[in-house]
Amino acid sequence: QKEVEQDPGPLSVPEGAIVSLNCTYSNSAFQYFMWYRQYSRKGPELLMYTYSSGNKEDGRFTAQVDKSSKYISLFIRDSQPSDSATYLCAPFPGYSSASKIIFGSGTRLSIRP
Amino acid sequence: NAGVTQTPKFQVLKTGQSMTLQCAQDMNHEYMSWYRQDPGMGLRLIHYSVGAGITDQGEVPNGYNVSRSTTEDFPLRLLSAAPSQTSVYFCASSSPGANVLTFGAGSRLTVL
């Protein structure tokens, strides 16, 4: 079993829809949960991160972590064509592990105008 | 402030050739990493370094060497290129007190 599992998609939704992107993980030591966004032919960029369980909201984006079920979600409200990208989840134990972060396979998202 | 700079952006090799992918960062980050990205596989960690003179293996280290003689540079060497090493390679850096990886723009390698 891979440490981080993510549905690769592709996922295609109409503009304005609510998008739900999900990951599962197996390592209970993970404390930080990051989401990276990667546009085509670019390097990934950090979108947002949370620490431990709970929700974190940033504009149209909400990250949710359920450590009891080892489940991570990213919700996008009022989705826009500019949100079309690949989204990668990246949980990791802590600061000392920031050099060796393991990523999910990424979900390719397309927002149709 | 350039961030993380990777060269070359594109490279075509023949099987058995060797080459070095360069990575340089100007943010004084102690941590640096190399990933490869293949369709449906996400980013896979090749090698990483927590400081000058210290390197370690990631998930897929076979066929690659690294060294870290300075804080700024972290080159990735392909010893004898194979078609299975056709991929997009990303270098990333971070500081120990932060959770954020800063990525380069990537190097697209094709091995024939």
mmCIF file with all atom_site columns, C-alpha atoms in Angstrom:
data_model
loop_
_atom_site.group_PDB
_atom_site.id
_atom_site.type_symbol
_atom_site.label_atom_id
_atom_site.label_alt_id
_atom_site.label_comp_id
_atom_site.label_asym_id
_atom_site.label_entity_id
_atom_site.label_seq_id
_atom_site.pdbx_PDB_ins_code
_atom_site.Cartn_x
_atom_site.Cartn_y
_atom_site.Cartn_z
_atom_site.occupancy
_atom_site.B_iso_or_equiv
_atom_site.pdbx_formal_charge
_atom_site.auth_seq_id
_atom_site.auth_comp_id
_atom_site.auth_asym_id
_atom_site.auth_atom_id
_atom_site.pdbx_PDB_model_num
ATOM 1   C CA . GLN A 1 1   ? 0.000   0.000  0.000   1.00 0.00 ? 1   GLN A CA 1
ATOM 2   C CA . LYS A 1 2   ? 1.310   3.422  -0.944  1.00 0.00 ? 2   LYS A CA 1
ATOM 3   C CA . GLU A 1 3   ? 1.670   5.917  1.878   1.00 0.00 ? 3   GLU A CA 1
ATOM 4   C CA . VAL A 1 4   ? -0.550  8.439  0.110   1.00 0.00 ? 4   VAL A CA 1
ATOM 5   C CA . GLU A 1 5   ? -3.358  7.516  -2.274  1.00 0.00 ? 5   GLU A CA 1
ATOM 6   C CA . GLN A 1 6   ? -5.122  10.005 -4.526  1.00 0.00 ? 6   GLN A CA 1
ATOM 7   C CA . ASP A 1 7   ? -7.581  9.518  -7.367  1.00 0.00 ? 7   ASP A CA 1
ATOM 8   C CA . PRO A 1 8   ? -5.752  10.729 -10.505 1.00 0.00 ? 8   PRO A CA 1
ATOM 9   C CA . GLY A 1 9   ? -8.937  11.790 -12.281 1.00 0.00 ? 9   GLY A CA 1
ATOM 10  C CA . PRO A 1 10  ? -9.291  13.543 -14.637 1.00 0.00 ? 10  PRO A CA 1
ATOM 11  C CA . LEU A 1 11  ? -12.172 15.387 -13.068 1.00 0.00 ? 11  LEU A CA 1
ATOM 12  C CA . SER A 1 12  ? -14.213 17.757 -15.240 1.00 0.00 ? 12  SER A CA 1
ATOM 13  C CA . VAL A 1 13  ? -16.887 20.039 -13.762 1.00 0.00 ? 13  VAL A CA 1
ATOM 14  C CA . PRO A 1 14  ? -18.803 23.113 -14.982 1.00 0.00 ? 14  PRO A CA 1
ATOM 15  C CA . GLU A 1 15  ? -17.814 26.584 -13.834 1.00 0.00 ? 15  GLU A CA 1
ATOM 16  C CA . GLY A 1 16  ? -19.373 27.511 -10.505 1.00 0.00 ? 16  GLY A CA 1
ATOM 17  C CA . ALA A 1 17  ? -19.576 23.936 -9.223  1.00 0.00 ? 17  ALA A CA 1
ATOM 18  C CA . ILE A 1 18  ? -18.250 22.812 -5.850  1.00 0.00 ? 18  ILE A CA 1
ATOM 19  C CA . VAL A 1 19  ? -15.244 20.534 -6.273  1.00 0.00 ? 19  VAL A CA 1
ATOM 20  C CA . SER A 1 20  ? -14.120 17.907 -3.781  1.00 0.00 ? 20  SER A CA 1
ATOM 21  C CA . LEU A 1 21  ? -10.609 16.466 -4.051  1.00 0.00 ? 21  LEU A CA 1
ATOM 22  C CA . ASN A 1 22  ? -9.551  13.684 -1.693  1.00 0.00 ? 22  ASN A CA 1
ATOM 23  C CA . CYS A 1 23  ? -6.564  11.717 -0.423  1.00 0.00 ? 23  CYS A CA 1
ATOM 24  C CA . THR A 1 24  ? -6.076  8.874  1.998   1.00 0.00 ? 24  THR A CA 1
ATOM 25  C CA . TYR A 1 25  ? -2.887  8.102  3.844   1.00 0.00 ? 25  TYR A CA 1
ATOM 26  C CA . SER A 1 26  ? -1.534  5.262  5.937   1.00 0.00 ? 26  SER A CA 1
ATOM 27  C CA . ASN A 1 27  ? 1.087   6.833  8.232   1.00 0.00 ? 27  ASN A CA 1
ATOM 28  C CA . SER A 1 28  ? -0.471  7.900  11.532  1.00 0.00 ? 28  SER A CA 1
ATOM 29  C CA . ALA A 1 29  ? 2.615   10.042 12.260  1.00 0.00 ? 29  ALA A CA 1
ATOM 30  C CA . PHE A 1 30  ? 1.573   12.614 9.664   1.00 0.00 ? 30  PHE A CA 1
ATOM 31  C CA . GLN A 1 31  ? 0.791   15.916 11.373  1.00 0.00 ? 31  GLN A CA 1
ATOM 32  C CA . TYR A 1 32  ? 0.960   18.442 8.512   1.00 0.00 ? 32  TYR A CA 1
ATOM 33  C CA . PHE A 1 33  ? -1.241  18.226 5.467   1.00 0.00 ? 33  PHE A CA 1
ATOM 34  C CA . MET A 1 34  ? -0.456  20.268 2.419   1.00 0.00 ? 34  MET A CA 1
ATOM 35  C CA . TRP A 1 35  ? -2.120  20.837 -0.909  1.00 0.00 ? 35  TRP A CA 1
ATOM 36  C CA . TYR A 1 36  ? -0.068  21.877 -3.917  1.00 0.00 ? 36  TYR A CA 1
ATOM 37  C CA . ARG A 1 37  ? -1.446  23.170 -7.202  1.00 0.00 ? 37  ARG A CA 1
ATOM 38  C CA . GLN A 1 38  ? 0.388   22.560 -10.450 1.00 0.00 ? 38  GLN A CA 1
ATOM 39  C CA . TYR A 1 39  ? -0.493  24.262 -13.702 1.00 0.00 ? 39  TYR A CA 1
ATOM 40  C CA . SER A 1 40  ? 0.441   22.564 -16.956 1.00 0.00 ? 40  SER A CA 1
ATOM 41  C CA . ARG A 1 41  ? 4.203   22.583 -17.618 1.00 0.00 ? 41  ARG A CA 1
ATOM 42  C CA . LYS A 1 42  ? 4.936   24.410 -14.364 1.00 0.00 ? 42  LYS A CA 1
ATOM 43  C CA . GLY A 1 43  ? 6.333   23.413 -10.993 1.00 0.00 ? 43  GLY A CA 1
ATOM 44  C CA . PRO A 1 44  ? 3.927   22.795 -8.092  1.00 0.00 ? 44  PRO A CA 1
ATOM 45  C CA . GLU A 1 45  ? 3.114   25.682 -5.767  1.00 0.00 ? 45  GLU A CA 1
ATOM 46  C CA . LEU A 1 46  ? 1.771   25.475 -2.231  1.00 0.00 ? 46  LEU A CA 1
ATOM 47  C CA . LEU A 1 47  ? -1.941  26.210 -2.121  1.00 0.00 ? 47  LEU A CA 1
ATOM 48  C CA . MET A 1 48  ? -2.605  25.737 1.577   1.00 0.00 ? 48  MET A CA 1
ATOM 49  C CA . TYR A 1 49  ? -1.770  23.543 4.520   1.00 0.00 ? 49  TYR A CA 1
ATOM 50  C CA . THR A 1 50  ? -3.305  22.462 7.795   1.00 0.00 ? 50  THR A CA 1
ATOM 51  C CA . TYR A 1 51  ? -1.912  21.097 11.002  1.00 0.00 ? 51  TYR A CA 1
ATOM 52  C CA . SER A 1 52  ? -3.579  18.089 12.665  1.00 0.00 ? 52  SER A CA 1
ATOM 53  C CA . SER A 1 53  ? -7.343  17.541 12.312  1.00 0.00 ? 53  SER A CA 1
ATOM 54  C CA . GLY A 1 54  ? -9.978  20.079 11.435  1.00 0.00 ? 54  GLY A CA 1
ATOM 55  C CA . ASN A 1 55  ? -10.815 22.599 8.743   1.00 0.00 ? 55  ASN A CA 1
ATOM 56  C CA . LYS A 1 56  ? -8.970  25.559 7.305   1.00 0.00 ? 56  LYS A CA 1
ATOM 57  C CA . GLU A 1 57  ? -10.531 28.056 4.946   1.00 0.00 ? 57  GLU A CA 1
ATOM 58  C CA . ASP A 1 58  ? -8.770  30.406 2.522   1.00 0.00 ? 58  ASP A CA 1
ATOM 59  C CA . GLY A 1 59  ? -11.096 32.268 0.197   1.00 0.00 ? 59  GLY A CA 1
ATOM 60  C CA . ARG A 1 60  ? -12.857 29.748 -2.031  1.00 0.00 ? 60  ARG A CA 1
ATOM 61  C CA . PHE A 1 61  ? -10.682 26.893 -0.766  1.00 0.00 ? 61  PHE A CA 1
ATOM 62  C CA . THR A 1 62  ? -11.262 24.734 2.315   1.00 0.00 ? 62  THR A CA 1
ATOM 63  C CA . ALA A 1 63  ? -8.870  22.036 3.488   1.00 0.00 ? 63  ALA A CA 1
ATOM 64  C CA . GLN A 1 64  ? -10.253 19.354 5.772   1.00 0.00 ? 64  GLN A CA 1
ATOM 65  C CA . VAL A 1 65  ? -8.397  16.666 7.700   1.00 0.00 ? 65  VAL A CA 1
ATOM 66  C CA . ASP A 1 66  ? -9.893  13.677 9.488   1.00 0.00 ? 66  ASP A CA 1
ATOM 67  C CA . LYS A 1 67  ? -7.008  11.927 11.247  1.00 0.00 ? 67  LYS A CA 1
ATOM 68  C CA . SER A 1 68  ? -9.250  9.211  12.668  1.00 0.00 ? 68  SER A CA 1
ATOM 69  C CA . SER A 1 69  ? -9.994  7.940  9.163   1.00 0.00 ? 69  SER A CA 1
ATOM 70  C CA . LYS A 1 70  ? -6.725  9.200  7.626   1.00 0.00 ? 70  LYS A CA 1
ATOM 71  C CA . TYR A 1 71  ? -8.675  11.184 5.058   1.00 0.00 ? 71  TYR A CA 1
ATOM 72  C CA . ILE A 1 72  ? -7.767  14.576 3.569   1.00 0.00 ? 72  ILE A CA 1
ATOM 73  C CA . SER A 1 73  ? -10.071 16.746 1.465   1.00 0.00 ? 73  SER A CA 1
ATOM 74  C CA . LEU A 1 74  ? -9.810  19.973 -0.490  1.00 0.00 ? 74  LEU A CA 1
ATOM 75  C CA . PHE A 1 75  ? -13.031 21.772 -1.409  1.00 0.00 ? 75  PHE A CA 1
ATOM 76  C CA . ILE A 1 76  ? -13.212 24.483 -4.042  1.00 0.00 ? 76  ILE A CA 1
ATOM 77  C CA . ARG A 1 77  ? -16.341 26.669 -4.024  1.00 0.00 ? 77  ARG A CA 1
ATOM 78  C CA . ASP A 1 78  ? -17.540 28.640 -7.043  1.00 0.00 ? 78  ASP A CA 1
ATOM 79  C CA . SER A 1 79  ? -14.933 26.943 -9.222  1.00 0.00 ? 79  SER A CA 1
ATOM 80  C CA . GLN A 1 80  ? -13.354 29.022 -11.996 1.00 0.00 ? 80  GLN A CA 1
ATOM 81  C CA . PRO A 1 81  ? -11.607 28.026 -15.244 1.00 0.00 ? 81  PRO A CA 1
ATOM 82  C CA . SER A 1 82  ? -8.398  29.369 -13.661 1.00 0.00 ? 82  SER A CA 1
ATOM 83  C CA . ASP A 1 83  ? -8.670  26.543 -11.084 1.00 0.00 ? 83  ASP A CA 1
ATOM 84  C CA . SER A 1 84  ? -7.962  24.030 -13.856 1.00 0.00 ? 84  SER A CA 1
ATOM 85  C CA . ALA A 1 85  ? -4.758  22.347 -12.717 1.00 0.00 ? 85  ALA A CA 1
ATOM 86  C CA . THR A 1 86  ? -3.412  19.238 -11.048 1.00 0.00 ? 86  THR A CA 1
ATOM 87  C CA . TYR A 1 87  ? -3.834  19.174 -7.273  1.00 0.00 ? 87  TYR A CA 1
ATOM 88  C CA . LEU A 1 88  ? -1.410  17.156 -5.176  1.00 0.00 ? 88  LEU A CA 1
ATOM 89  C CA . CYS A 1 89  ? -1.818  16.285 -1.524  1.00 0.00 ? 89  CYS A CA 1
ATOM 90  C CA . ALA A 1 90  ? 1.292   15.963 0.639   1.00 0.00 ? 90  ALA A CA 1
ATOM 91  C CA . PRO A 1 91  ? 1.026   14.905 4.267   1.00 0.00 ? 91  PRO A CA 1
ATOM 92  C CA . PHE A 1 92  ? 4.176   14.696 6.370   1.00 0.00 ? 92  PHE A CA 1
ATOM 93  C CA . PRO A 1 93  ? 5.237   14.220 10.004  1.00 0.00 ? 93  PRO A CA 1
ATOM 94  C CA . GLY A 1 94  ? 6.894   17.517 10.813  1.00 0.00 ? 94  GLY A CA 1
ATOM 95  C CA . TYR A 1 95  ? 9.576   20.082 10.134  1.00 0.00 ? 95  TYR A CA 1
ATOM 96  C CA . SER A 1 96  ? 12.435  17.607 10.165  1.00 0.00 ? 96  SER A CA 1
ATOM 97  C CA . SER A 1 97  ? 10.818  15.757 7.275   1.00 0.00 ? 97  SER A CA 1
ATOM 98  C CA . ALA A 1 98  ? 10.287  18.761 5.017   1.00 0.00 ? 98  ALA A CA 1
ATOM 99  C CA . SER A 1 99  ? 13.130  17.614 2.791   1.00 0.00 ? 99  SER A CA 1
ATOM 100 C CA . LYS A 1 100 ? 11.539  14.253 1.979   1.00 0.00 ? 100 LYS A CA 1
ATOM 101 C CA . ILE A 1 101 ? 7.850   14.902 1.513   1.00 0.00 ? 101 ILE A CA 1
ATOM 102 C CA . ILE A 1 102 ? 5.888   12.158 -0.220  1.00 0.00 ? 102 ILE A CA 1
ATOM 103 C CA . PHE A 1 103 ? 3.161   13.330 -2.593  1.00 0.00 ? 103 PHE A CA 1
ATOM 104 C CA . GLY A 1 104 ? -0.053  11.777 -3.770  1.00 0.00 ? 104 GLY A CA 1
ATOM 105 C CA . SER A 1 105 ? -0.303  11.038 -7.483  1.00 0.00 ? 105 SER A CA 1
ATOM 106 C CA . GLY A 1 106 ? -2.294  14.229 -8.095  1.00 0.00 ? 106 GLY A CA 1
ATOM 107 C CA . THR A 1 107 ? -5.834  14.819 -9.396  1.00 0.00 ? 107 THR A CA 1
ATOM 108 C CA . ARG A 1 108 ? -6.149  16.583 -12.738 1.00 0.00 ? 108 ARG A CA 1
ATOM 109 C CA . LEU A 1 109 ? -9.050  19.041 -12.562 1.00 0.00 ? 109 LEU A CA 1
ATOM 110 C CA . SER A 1 110 ? -10.699 20.801 -15.496 1.00 0.00 ? 110 SER A CA 1
ATOM 111 C CA . ILE A 1 111 ? -13.319 23.542 -15.034 1.00 0.00 ? 111 ILE A CA 1
ATOM 112 C CA . ARG A 1 112 ? -15.539 23.980 -18.090 1.00 0.00 ? 112 ARG A CA 1
ATOM 113 C CA . PRO A 1 113 ? -16.644 27.592 -18.801 1.00 0.00 ? 113 PRO A CA 1
ATOM 114 C CA . ASN B 2 1   ? 15.324  36.814 -6.188  1.00 0.00 ? 1   ASN B CA 1
ATOM 115 C CA . ALA B 2 2   ? 15.351  33.880 -8.627  1.00 0.00 ? 2   ALA B CA 1
ATOM 116 C CA . GLY B 2 3   ? 14.158  31.146 -6.226  1.00 0.00 ? 3   GLY B CA 1
ATOM 117 C CA . VAL B 2 4   ? 14.997  27.661 -7.546  1.00 0.00 ? 4   VAL B CA 1
ATOM 118 C CA . THR B 2 5   ? 16.667  27.532 -10.949 1.00 0.00 ? 5   THR B CA 1
ATOM 119 C CA . GLN B 2 6   ? 16.923  24.327 -12.958 1.00 0.00 ? 6   GLN B CA 1
ATOM 120 C CA . THR B 2 7   ? 18.976  23.750 -16.082 1.00 0.00 ? 7   THR B CA 1
ATOM 121 C CA . PRO B 2 8   ? 18.577  22.541 -18.741 1.00 0.00 ? 8   PRO B CA 1
ATOM 122 C CA . LYS B 2 9   ? 14.826  22.901 -19.354 1.00 0.00 ? 9   LYS B CA 1
ATOM 123 C CA . PHE B 2 10  ? 14.878  20.222 -22.064 1.00 0.00 ? 10  PHE B CA 1
ATOM 124 C CA . GLN B 2 11  ? 17.341  17.455 -22.844 1.00 0.00 ? 11  GLN B CA 1
ATOM 125 C CA . VAL B 2 12  ? 17.392  14.445 -25.171 1.00 0.00 ? 12  VAL B CA 1
ATOM 126 C CA . LEU B 2 13  ? 19.832  11.645 -24.421 1.00 0.00 ? 13  LEU B CA 1
ATOM 127 C CA . LYS B 2 14  ? 20.679  8.315  -25.963 1.00 0.00 ? 14  LYS B CA 1
ATOM 128 C CA . THR B 2 15  ? 20.605  5.167  -23.856 1.00 0.00 ? 15  THR B CA 1
ATOM 129 C CA . GLY B 2 16  ? 23.842  4.810  -21.926 1.00 0.00 ? 16  GLY B CA 1
ATOM 130 C CA . GLN B 2 17  ? 24.808  8.470  -21.965 1.00 0.00 ? 17  GLN B CA 1
ATOM 131 C CA . SER B 2 18  ? 25.391  10.328 -18.731 1.00 0.00 ? 18  SER B CA 1
ATOM 132 C CA . MET B 2 19  ? 24.410  13.852 -17.808 1.00 0.00 ? 19  MET B CA 1
ATOM 133 C CA . THR B 2 20  ? 23.869  16.202 -14.885 1.00 0.00 ? 20  THR B CA 1
ATOM 134 C CA . LEU B 2 21  ? 20.735  18.186 -14.124 1.00 0.00 ? 21  LEU B CA 1
ATOM 135 C CA . GLN B 2 22  ? 21.625  21.378 -12.322 1.00 0.00 ? 22  GLN B CA 1
ATOM 136 C CA . CYS B 2 23  ? 19.674  22.935 -9.466  1.00 0.00 ? 23  CYS B CA 1
ATOM 137 C CA . ALA B 2 24  ? 20.520  26.161 -7.681  1.00 0.00 ? 24  ALA B CA 1
ATOM 138 C CA . GLN B 2 25  ? 18.614  28.145 -5.059  1.00 0.00 ? 25  GLN B CA 1
ATOM 139 C CA . ASP B 2 26  ? 19.318  31.610 -3.716  1.00 0.00 ? 26  ASP B CA 1
ATOM 140 C CA . MET B 2 27  ? 17.086  31.525 -0.634  1.00 0.00 ? 27  MET B CA 1
ATOM 141 C CA . ASN B 2 28  ? 19.687  30.033 1.723   1.00 0.00 ? 28  ASN B CA 1
ATOM 142 C CA . HIS B 2 29  ? 17.480  26.964 2.202   1.00 0.00 ? 29  HIS B CA 1
ATOM 143 C CA . GLU B 2 30  ? 19.114  24.052 3.975   1.00 0.00 ? 30  GLU B CA 1
ATOM 144 C CA . TYR B 2 31  ? 16.796  21.386 2.566   1.00 0.00 ? 31  TYR B CA 1
ATOM 145 C CA . MET B 2 32  ? 16.863  20.411 -1.113  1.00 0.00 ? 32  MET B CA 1
ATOM 146 C CA . SER B 2 33  ? 15.182  17.542 -2.949  1.00 0.00 ? 33  SER B CA 1
ATOM 147 C CA . TRP B 2 34  ? 14.860  15.990 -6.384  1.00 0.00 ? 34  TRP B CA 1
ATOM 148 C CA . TYR B 2 35  ? 11.577  14.561 -7.654  1.00 0.00 ? 35  TYR B CA 1
ATOM 149 C CA . ARG B 2 36  ? 10.543  12.968 -10.896 1.00 0.00 ? 36  ARG B CA 1
ATOM 150 C CA . GLN B 2 37  ? 7.031   13.226 -12.261 1.00 0.00 ? 37  GLN B CA 1
ATOM 151 C CA . ASP B 2 38  ? 5.487   10.681 -14.593 1.00 0.00 ? 38  ASP B CA 1
ATOM 152 C CA . PRO B 2 39  ? 1.857   10.521 -15.836 1.00 0.00 ? 39  PRO B CA 1
ATOM 153 C CA . GLY B 2 40  ? -0.386  8.958  -13.190 1.00 0.00 ? 40  GLY B CA 1
ATOM 154 C CA . MET B 2 41  ? 2.513   8.574  -10.740 1.00 0.00 ? 41  MET B CA 1
ATOM 155 C CA . GLY B 2 42  ? 2.633   11.996 -9.174  1.00 0.00 ? 42  GLY B CA 1
ATOM 156 C CA . LEU B 2 43  ? 5.890   13.299 -7.756  1.00 0.00 ? 43  LEU B CA 1
ATOM 157 C CA . ARG B 2 44  ? 8.314   10.630 -6.590  1.00 0.00 ? 44  ARG B CA 1
ATOM 158 C CA . LEU B 2 45  ? 11.260  11.518 -4.394  1.00 0.00 ? 45  LEU B CA 1
ATOM 159 C CA . ILE B 2 46  ? 14.651  10.546 -5.836  1.00 0.00 ? 46  ILE B CA 1
ATOM 160 C CA . HIS B 2 47  ? 17.203  11.988 -3.385  1.00 0.00 ? 47  HIS B CA 1
ATOM 161 C CA . TYR B 2 48  ? 17.196  14.678 -0.753  1.00 0.00 ? 48  TYR B CA 1
ATOM 162 C CA . SER B 2 49  ? 19.632  16.686 1.340   1.00 0.00 ? 49  SER B CA 1
ATOM 163 C CA . VAL B 2 50  ? 19.262  18.359 4.733   1.00 0.00 ? 50  VAL B CA 1
ATOM 164 C CA . GLY B 2 51  ? 22.433  20.407 4.361   1.00 0.00 ? 51  GLY B CA 1
ATOM 165 C CA . ALA B 2 52  ? 25.808  20.711 2.666   1.00 0.00 ? 52  ALA B CA 1
ATOM 166 C CA . GLY B 2 53  ? 27.612  17.388 2.730   1.00 0.00 ? 53  GLY B CA 1
ATOM 167 C CA . ILE B 2 54  ? 24.505  15.395 3.720   1.00 0.00 ? 54  ILE B CA 1
ATOM 168 C CA . THR B 2 55  ? 22.393  13.453 1.230   1.00 0.00 ? 55  THR B CA 1
ATOM 169 C CA . ASP B 2 56  ? 20.035  10.505 1.443   1.00 0.00 ? 56  ASP B CA 1
ATOM 170 C CA . GLN B 2 57  ? 17.915  8.315  -0.799  1.00 0.00 ? 57  GLN B CA 1
ATOM 171 C CA . GLY B 2 58  ? 14.222  8.773  -1.476  1.00 0.00 ? 58  GLY B CA 1
ATOM 172 C CA . GLU B 2 59  ? 11.678  6.424  -3.036  1.00 0.00 ? 59  GLU B CA 1
ATOM 173 C CA . VAL B 2 60  ? 13.345  5.882  -6.438  1.00 0.00 ? 60  VAL B CA 1
ATOM 174 C CA . PRO B 2 61  ? 17.109  6.475  -6.140  1.00 0.00 ? 61  PRO B CA 1
ATOM 175 C CA . ASN B 2 62  ? 18.423  3.782  -8.497  1.00 0.00 ? 62  ASN B CA 1
ATOM 176 C CA . GLY B 2 63  ? 20.340  5.149  -11.485 1.00 0.00 ? 63  GLY B CA 1
ATOM 177 C CA . TYR B 2 64  ? 20.862  8.583  -9.932  1.00 0.00 ? 64  TYR B CA 1
ATOM 178 C CA . ASN B 2 65  ? 23.619  10.182 -7.886  1.00 0.00 ? 65  ASN B CA 1
ATOM 179 C CA . VAL B 2 66  ? 23.653  13.441 -5.964  1.00 0.00 ? 66  VAL B CA 1
ATOM 180 C CA . SER B 2 67  ? 26.123  15.514 -4.012  1.00 0.00 ? 67  SER B CA 1
ATOM 181 C CA . ARG B 2 68  ? 25.769  18.701 -1.973  1.00 0.00 ? 68  ARG B CA 1
ATOM 182 C CA . SER B 2 69  ? 29.038  20.584 -1.706  1.00 0.00 ? 69  SER B CA 1
ATOM 183 C CA . THR B 2 70  ? 27.387  23.977 -1.142  1.00 0.00 ? 70  THR B CA 1
ATOM 184 C CA . THR B 2 71  ? 24.105  25.161 0.338   1.00 0.00 ? 71  THR B CA 1
ATOM 185 C CA . GLU B 2 72  ? 23.073  26.655 -3.003  1.00 0.00 ? 72  GLU B CA 1
ATOM 186 C CA . ASP B 2 73  ? 23.609  23.752 -5.414  1.00 0.00 ? 73  ASP B CA 1
ATOM 187 C CA . PHE B 2 74  ? 22.223  20.224 -5.613  1.00 0.00 ? 74  PHE B CA 1
ATOM 188 C CA . PRO B 2 75  ? 23.044  18.548 -8.952  1.00 0.00 ? 75  PRO B CA 1
ATOM 189 C CA . LEU B 2 76  ? 21.436  15.269 -10.025 1.00 0.00 ? 76  LEU B CA 1
ATOM 190 C CA . ARG B 2 77  ? 23.581  12.911 -12.078 1.00 0.00 ? 77  ARG B CA 1
ATOM 191 C CA . LEU B 2 78  ? 22.287  10.212 -14.385 1.00 0.00 ? 78  LEU B CA 1
ATOM 192 C CA . LEU B 2 79  ? 25.067  7.647  -14.600 1.00 0.00 ? 79  LEU B CA 1
ATOM 193 C CA . SER B 2 80  ? 23.911  5.632  -17.627 1.00 0.00 ? 80  SER B CA 1
ATOM 194 C CA . ALA B 2 81  ? 20.609  6.900  -18.998 1.00 0.00 ? 81  ALA B CA 1
ATOM 195 C CA . ALA B 2 82  ? 17.802  4.435  -19.671 1.00 0.00 ? 82  ALA B CA 1
ATOM 196 C CA . PRO B 2 83  ? 14.441  4.978  -21.427 1.00 0.00 ? 83  PRO B CA 1
ATOM 197 C CA . SER B 2 84  ? 12.736  4.405  -18.038 1.00 0.00 ? 84  SER B CA 1
ATOM 198 C CA . GLN B 2 85  ? 14.328  7.665  -16.890 1.00 0.00 ? 85  GLN B CA 1
ATOM 199 C CA . THR B 2 86  ? 12.330  9.661  -19.415 1.00 0.00 ? 86  THR B CA 1
ATOM 200 C CA . SER B 2 87  ? 10.453  12.037 -17.144 1.00 0.00 ? 87  SER B CA 1
ATOM 201 C CA . VAL B 2 88  ? 10.082  15.586 -15.885 1.00 0.00 ? 88  VAL B CA 1
ATOM 202 C CA . TYR B 2 89  ? 12.463  16.308 -13.031 1.00 0.00 ? 89  TYR B CA 1
ATOM 203 C CA . PHE B 2 90  ? 11.760  18.889 -10.350 1.00 0.00 ? 90  PHE B CA 1
ATOM 204 C CA . CYS B 2 91  ? 14.153  20.297 -7.807  1.00 0.00 ? 91  CYS B CA 1
ATOM 205 C CA . ALA B 2 92  ? 12.738  21.776 -4.605  1.00 0.00 ? 92  ALA B CA 1
ATOM 206 C CA . SER B 2 93  ? 14.073  23.530 -1.539  1.00 0.00 ? 93  SER B CA 1
ATOM 207 C CA . SER B 2 94  ? 12.822  24.489 1.903   1.00 0.00 ? 94  SER B CA 1
ATOM 208 C CA . SER B 2 95  ? 14.093  25.709 5.223   1.00 0.00 ? 95  SER B CA 1
ATOM 209 C CA . PRO B 2 96  ? 13.895  23.559 8.365   1.00 0.00 ? 96  PRO B CA 1
ATOM 210 C CA . GLY B 2 97  ? 11.512  25.932 10.103  1.00 0.00 ? 97  GLY B CA 1
ATOM 211 C CA . ALA B 2 98  ? 8.987   26.048 7.270   1.00 0.00 ? 98  ALA B CA 1
ATOM 212 C CA . ASN B 2 99  ? 6.632   23.545 5.706   1.00 0.00 ? 99  ASN B CA 1
ATOM 213 C CA . VAL B 2 100 ? 6.754   24.994 2.234   1.00 0.00 ? 100 VAL B CA 1
ATOM 214 C CA . LEU B 2 101 ? 8.634   23.419 -0.646  1.00 0.00 ? 101 LEU B CA 1
ATOM 215 C CA . THR B 2 102 ? 9.653   25.875 -3.375  1.00 0.00 ? 102 THR B CA 1
ATOM 216 C CA . PHE B 2 103 ? 9.919   24.120 -6.720  1.00 0.00 ? 103 PHE B CA 1
ATOM 217 C CA . GLY B 2 104 ? 11.893  24.892 -9.828  1.00 0.00 ? 104 GLY B CA 1
ATOM 218 C CA . ALA B 2 105 ? 10.232  25.029 -13.239 1.00 0.00 ? 105 ALA B CA 1
ATOM 219 C CA . GLY B 2 106 ? 11.323  21.497 -14.121 1.00 0.00 ? 106 GLY B CA 1
ATOM 220 C CA . SER B 2 107 ? 13.681  19.763 -16.539 1.00 0.00 ? 107 SER B CA 1
ATOM 221 C CA . ARG B 2 108 ? 12.103  17.607 -19.238 1.00 0.00 ? 108 ARG B CA 1
ATOM 222 C CA . LEU B 2 109 ? 14.326  14.645 -20.108 1.00 0.00 ? 109 LEU B CA 1
ATOM 223 C CA . THR B 2 110 ? 13.832  12.185 -22.950 1.00 0.00 ? 110 THR B CA 1
ATOM 224 C CA . VAL B 2 111 ? 16.009  9.087  -23.229 1.00 0.00 ? 111 VAL B CA 1
ATOM 225 C CA . LEU B 2 112 ? 15.916  7.358  -26.608 1.00 0.00 ? 112 LEU B CA 1
#
